[in-house]
Structures are given as C-alpha cells and as structure tokens.
C-alpha cells in the first residue's frame, strides 16, 4: 500500500543521507524480519549491492542481533568468527536493532572501511534513527 511505499522511500533517503554525510559510513542498510520466517531480508540500503539479501537468524553479526536484541559493535571484523563478509574492503560494522512496540522487527546495519570507527555516540544516534523510523512503519 501507499504508506508502506512511502516508508520505504523515506528509509532509502535515510540510508543515502547517512552514507553521504558520515565519512566512515560506507554501506548503510536496513534488514527486516521476513514474515514469520526465522530470517532477515534486506530492505532499503545505500552502497555496493550485497549478495546477502537473506540472512538466517543467528548467522553473521546481523543474524546475531536478530536474536540478542542488543547493539553489536564490531571494531575489527577479522576478529569475529560468526561474520558474513559482504566486501573485502570492510573493516568494521555496527548493527542496532529496530523495535516496533517493543518487538525486534529489524535493524540498521552499517559497514565501515575505517578500522574501529564506531563510538557510543554512533550507537545512541542510530538508536534515535531507528526510533524515528519505527514511527513511520
Ligand atoms: N556483515 C553482515 C552481513 C551483512 S553485510 O554487512 C551488508 C553480517 O555479518 O551479518
């Protein structure tokens, strides 16, 4: 329906805005739970296309956040054994869950080509972004 389409367009704009304005945000995307399945599906994103459009719960950083409901900050992706590489240029990643009425329905995922770039400030900022997005869903 039209309201969902407009939410998708707004999330697309948010991805592009974040990628263009934060120098160490090199790939920005939203994943959402795929219906009733125990998997995530890629939503709007900005950056290089990824093969990982479906991620099972528990797999990779994203799949772990789907289960843990917690922010996951990865300063060095090489140090993670449960990690799904999207690009060899990526050095670090942050994933922050998105809650709708207290339910973890998805997440914002950011890859960085800069080592260890993410601080608590990014976590708080992305929590705020997700809260705002939840209001348009
Ligand atoms: N690196 C993620 C997979 C998604 S890509 O970063 C776009 C992970 O380990 O879950």
PDB file of C-alpha atoms and ligand atoms in Angstrom:
ATOM      1  CA  UNK A   1       0.000   0.000   0.000  1.00  0.00           C
ATOM      2  CA  UNK A   2       0.987   3.642  -0.385  1.00  0.00           C
ATOM      3  CA  UNK A   3       2.019   4.207   3.240  1.00  0.00           C
ATOM      4  CA  UNK A   4       4.454   1.264   3.094  1.00  0.00           C
ATOM      5  CA  UNK A   5       5.876   2.570  -0.161  1.00  0.00           C
ATOM      6  CA  UNK A   6       6.442   5.943   1.388  1.00  0.00           C
ATOM      7  CA  UNK A   7       8.174   4.357   4.400  1.00  0.00           C
ATOM      8  CA  UNK A   8      10.491   2.507   2.004  1.00  0.00           C
ATOM      9  CA  UNK A   9      11.288   5.741   0.205  1.00  0.00           C
ATOM     10  CA  UNK A  10      11.985   7.506   3.482  1.00  0.00           C
ATOM     11  CA  UNK A  11      14.274   4.698   4.673  1.00  0.00           C
ATOM     12  CA  UNK A  12      16.066   4.826   1.312  1.00  0.00           C
ATOM     13  CA  UNK A  13      16.619   8.554   1.764  1.00  0.00           C
ATOM     14  CA  UNK A  14      17.883   7.997   5.321  1.00  0.00           C
ATOM     15  CA  UNK A  15      20.413   5.411   4.074  1.00  0.00           C
ATOM     16  CA  UNK A  16      21.713   7.770   1.404  1.00  0.00           C
ATOM     17  CA  UNK A  17      21.825  10.736   3.800  1.00  0.00           C
ATOM     18  CA  UNK A  18      23.797   8.776   6.404  1.00  0.00           C
ATOM     19  CA  UNK A  19      26.214   7.314   3.866  1.00  0.00           C
ATOM     20  CA  UNK A  20      26.890  10.701   2.243  1.00  0.00           C
ATOM     21  CA  UNK A  21      27.250  12.667   5.475  1.00  0.00           C
ATOM     22  CA  UNK A  22      29.207  10.412   7.798  1.00  0.00           C
ATOM     23  CA  UNK A  23      32.631   9.795   6.245  1.00  0.00           C
ATOM     24  CA  UNK A  24      33.127   6.416   7.917  1.00  0.00           C
ATOM     25  CA  UNK A  25      29.641   5.074   6.990  1.00  0.00           C
ATOM     26  CA  UNK A  26      30.443   3.220   3.755  1.00  0.00           C
ATOM     27  CA  UNK A  27      27.396   0.945   3.490  1.00  0.00           C
ATOM     28  CA  UNK A  28      24.115   1.692   5.253  1.00  0.00           C
ATOM     29  CA  UNK A  29      21.095  -0.587   5.107  1.00  0.00           C
ATOM     30  CA  UNK A  30      18.015  -1.871   6.877  1.00  0.00           C
ATOM     31  CA  UNK A  31      17.191  -5.540   7.333  1.00  0.00           C
ATOM     32  CA  UNK A  32      13.730  -6.677   8.475  1.00  0.00           C
ATOM     33  CA  UNK A  33      12.323  -9.972   9.662  1.00  0.00           C
ATOM     34  CA  UNK A  34      10.999 -11.846   6.624  1.00  0.00           C
ATOM     35  CA  UNK A  35       7.390 -12.511   7.584  1.00  0.00           C
ATOM     36  CA  UNK A  36       7.167 -15.314  10.138  1.00  0.00           C
ATOM     37  CA  UNK A  37      10.442 -16.892   8.994  1.00  0.00           C
ATOM     38  CA  UNK A  38      13.499 -17.062  11.228  1.00  0.00           C
ATOM     39  CA  UNK A  39      15.449 -14.912   8.785  1.00  0.00           C
ATOM     40  CA  UNK A  40      16.211 -11.314   7.857  1.00  0.00           C
ATOM     41  CA  UNK A  41      15.525  -9.786   4.458  1.00  0.00           C
ATOM     42  CA  UNK A  42      17.414  -6.806   3.073  1.00  0.00           C
ATOM     43  CA  UNK A  43      15.378  -3.597   2.811  1.00  0.00           C
ATOM     44  CA  UNK A  44      16.496  -0.157   1.618  1.00  0.00           C
ATOM     45  CA  UNK A  45      20.260   0.399   1.517  1.00  0.00           C
ATOM     46  CA  UNK A  46      22.942   2.713   0.147  1.00  0.00           C
ATOM     47  CA  UNK A  47      26.321   1.430  -1.009  1.00  0.00           C
ATOM     48  CA  UNK A  48      27.539  -1.528  -3.007  1.00  0.00           C
ATOM     49  CA  UNK A  49      24.962  -4.248  -3.759  1.00  0.00           C
ATOM     50  CA  UNK A  50      25.315  -7.273  -1.475  1.00  0.00           C
ATOM     51  CA  UNK A  51      24.668 -10.969  -2.159  1.00  0.00           C
ATOM     52  CA  UNK A  52      23.367 -11.288   1.405  1.00  0.00           C
ATOM     53  CA  UNK A  53      19.747 -10.335   0.857  1.00  0.00           C
ATOM     54  CA  UNK A  54      18.537 -13.122   3.171  1.00  0.00           C
ATOM     55  CA  UNK A  55      20.317 -13.834   6.483  1.00  0.00           C
ATOM     56  CA  UNK A  56      19.150 -16.648   8.785  1.00  0.00           C
ATOM     57  CA  UNK A  57      18.663 -15.751  12.469  1.00  0.00           C
ATOM     58  CA  UNK A  58      21.914 -16.444  14.340  1.00  0.00           C
ATOM     59  CA  UNK A  59      24.163 -16.102  11.285  1.00  0.00           C
ATOM     60  CA  UNK A  60      26.628 -13.236  10.993  1.00  0.00           C
ATOM     61  CA  UNK A  61      26.508 -10.035  13.001  1.00  0.00           C
ATOM     62  CA  UNK A  62      23.029  -9.226  11.681  1.00  0.00           C
ATOM     63  CA  UNK A  63      21.593 -12.650  12.477  1.00  0.00           C
ATOM     64  CA  UNK A  64      23.029 -12.492  16.000  1.00  0.00           C
ATOM     65  CA  UNK A  65      21.358  -9.113  16.633  1.00  0.00           C
ATOM     66  CA  UNK A  66      18.028 -10.565  15.432  1.00  0.00           C
ATOM     67  CA  UNK A  67      18.308 -12.990  18.361  1.00  0.00           C
ATOM     68  CA  UNK A  68      20.076 -10.910  21.048  1.00  0.00           C
ATOM     69  CA  UNK A  69      18.034  -7.662  20.720  1.00  0.00           C
ATOM     70  CA  UNK A  70      21.283  -5.824  21.563  1.00  0.00           C
ATOM     71  CA  UNK A  71      23.509  -3.403  19.697  1.00  0.00           C
ATOM     72  CA  UNK A  72      26.544  -5.139  18.214  1.00  0.00           C
ATOM     73  CA  UNK A  73      29.647  -3.022  17.613  1.00  0.00           C
ATOM     74  CA  UNK A  74      32.467  -4.761  15.759  1.00  0.00           C
ATOM     75  CA  UNK A  75      35.708  -2.735  15.755  1.00  0.00           C
ATOM     76  CA  UNK A  76      37.537  -5.374  13.666  1.00  0.00           C
ATOM     77  CA  UNK A  77      35.535  -7.784  11.524  1.00  0.00           C
ATOM     78  CA  UNK A  78      38.567 -10.097  11.166  1.00  0.00           C
ATOM     79  CA  UNK A  79      38.340 -10.878  14.891  1.00  0.00           C
ATOM     80  CA  UNK A  80      34.762 -12.256  14.508  1.00  0.00           C
ATOM     81  CA  UNK A  81      34.204 -15.900  13.639  1.00  0.00           C
ATOM     82  CA  UNK A  82      30.419 -15.571  13.149  1.00  0.00           C
ATOM     83  CA  UNK A  83      30.670 -12.894  10.477  1.00  0.00           C
ATOM     84  CA  UNK A  84      29.352 -12.703   6.897  1.00  0.00           C
ATOM     85  CA  UNK A  85      31.732 -10.735   4.660  1.00  0.00           C
ATOM     86  CA  UNK A  86      29.976  -8.520   2.116  1.00  0.00           C
ATOM     87  CA  UNK A  87      33.086  -6.806   0.783  1.00  0.00           C
ATOM     88  CA  UNK A  88      36.812  -7.275   1.354  1.00  0.00           C
ATOM     89  CA  UNK A  89      37.157  -3.515   1.987  1.00  0.00           C
ATOM     90  CA  UNK A  90      35.032  -3.629   5.150  1.00  0.00           C
ATOM     91  CA  UNK A  91      36.975  -3.275   8.418  1.00  0.00           C
ATOM     92  CA  UNK A  92      34.247  -2.631  10.997  1.00  0.00           C
ATOM     93  CA  UNK A  93      30.493  -2.932  11.447  1.00  0.00           C
ATOM     94  CA  UNK A  94      27.700  -1.715  13.719  1.00  0.00           C
ATOM     95  CA  UNK A  95      24.222  -3.229  13.925  1.00  0.00           C
ATOM     96  CA  UNK A  96      21.462  -1.653  16.034  1.00  0.00           C
ATOM     97  CA  UNK A  97      18.083  -3.407  16.428  1.00  0.00           C
ATOM     98  CA  UNK A  98      14.864  -1.657  15.414  1.00  0.00           C
ATOM     99  CA  UNK A  99      11.922  -2.127  17.769  1.00  0.00           C
ATOM    100  CA  UNK A 100       8.248  -1.657  16.958  1.00  0.00           C
ATOM    101  CA  UNK A 101       6.023  -1.784  20.057  1.00  0.00           C
ATOM    102  CA  UNK A 102       8.894  -3.421  21.933  1.00  0.00           C
ATOM    103  CA  UNK A 103       9.379  -6.162  19.322  1.00  0.00           C
ATOM    104  CA  UNK A 104      12.689  -6.517  17.446  1.00  0.00           C
ATOM    105  CA  UNK A 105      11.474  -6.334  13.829  1.00  0.00           C
ATOM    106  CA  UNK A 106      14.731  -5.483  12.092  1.00  0.00           C
ATOM    107  CA  UNK A 107      17.893  -3.465  12.294  1.00  0.00           C
ATOM    108  CA  UNK A 108      20.109  -0.839  10.786  1.00  0.00           C
ATOM    109  CA  UNK A 109      23.453  -2.198   9.603  1.00  0.00           C
ATOM    110  CA  UNK A 110      26.482  -0.044   8.821  1.00  0.00           C
ATOM    111  CA  UNK A 111      29.782  -1.192   7.360  1.00  0.00           C
ATOM    112  CA  UNK A 112      32.928   0.914   7.544  1.00  0.00           C
ATOM    113  CA  UNK A 113      36.151   0.738   5.570  1.00  0.00           C
ATOM    114  CA  UNK A 114      37.830   2.519   8.511  1.00  0.00           C
ATOM    115  CA  UNK A 115      39.126   0.363  11.397  1.00  0.00           C
ATOM    116  CA  UNK A 116      37.407   0.841  14.793  1.00  0.00           C
ATOM    117  CA  UNK A 117      35.420   3.989  13.896  1.00  0.00           C
ATOM    118  CA  UNK A 118      32.249   3.490  15.975  1.00  0.00           C
ATOM    119  CA  UNK A 119      31.646   5.038  19.398  1.00  0.00           C
ATOM    120  CA  UNK A 120      28.761   5.172  21.863  1.00  0.00           C
ATOM    121  CA  UNK A 121      27.718   8.305  20.034  1.00  0.00           C
ATOM    122  CA  UNK A 122      27.011   6.222  16.920  1.00  0.00           C
ATOM    123  CA  UNK A 123      25.024   3.735  18.998  1.00  0.00           C
ATOM    124  CA  UNK A 124      22.865   6.480  20.509  1.00  0.00           C
ATOM    125  CA  UNK A 125      22.447   8.231  17.171  1.00  0.00           C
ATOM    126  CA  UNK A 126      21.404   5.025  15.392  1.00  0.00           C
ATOM    127  CA  UNK A 127      19.008   4.113  18.229  1.00  0.00           C
ATOM    128  CA  UNK A 128      17.412   7.522  17.649  1.00  0.00           C
ATOM    129  CA  UNK A 129      17.262   6.946  13.876  1.00  0.00           C
ATOM    130  CA  UNK A 130      15.563   3.581  14.424  1.00  0.00           C
ATOM    131  CA  UNK A 131      13.051   5.119  16.852  1.00  0.00           C
ATOM    132  CA  UNK A 132      12.147   7.698  14.230  1.00  0.00           C
ATOM    133  CA  UNK A 133      11.855   5.006  11.536  1.00  0.00           C
ATOM    134  CA  UNK A 134       9.596   2.903  13.786  1.00  0.00           C
ATOM    135  CA  UNK A 135       7.131   5.830  13.850  1.00  0.00           C
ATOM    136  CA  UNK A 136       6.641   5.688  10.063  1.00  0.00           C
ATOM    137  CA  UNK A 137       6.147   1.902   9.875  1.00  0.00           C
TER     138      UNK A 137
HETATM  139  N1  LIG B   1      28.322  -8.374   7.656  1.00  0.00           N
HETATM  140  C1  LIG B   1      26.955  -8.727   7.946  1.00  0.00           C
HETATM  141  C2  LIG B   1      26.223  -9.164   6.709  1.00  0.00           C
HETATM  142  C3  LIG B   1      25.508  -8.054   6.025  1.00  0.00           C
HETATM  143  S1  LIG B   1      26.557  -7.067   5.075  1.00  0.00           S
HETATM  144  O1  LIG B   1      27.434  -6.323   6.054  1.00  0.00           O
HETATM  145  C4  LIG B   1      25.685  -5.948   4.222  1.00  0.00           C
HETATM  146  C5  LIG B   1      26.902  -9.812   8.992  1.00  0.00           C
HETATM  147  O2  LIG B   1      27.934 -10.380   9.370  1.00  0.00           O
HETATM  148  O3  LIG B   1      25.800 -10.136   9.425  1.00  0.00           O
END
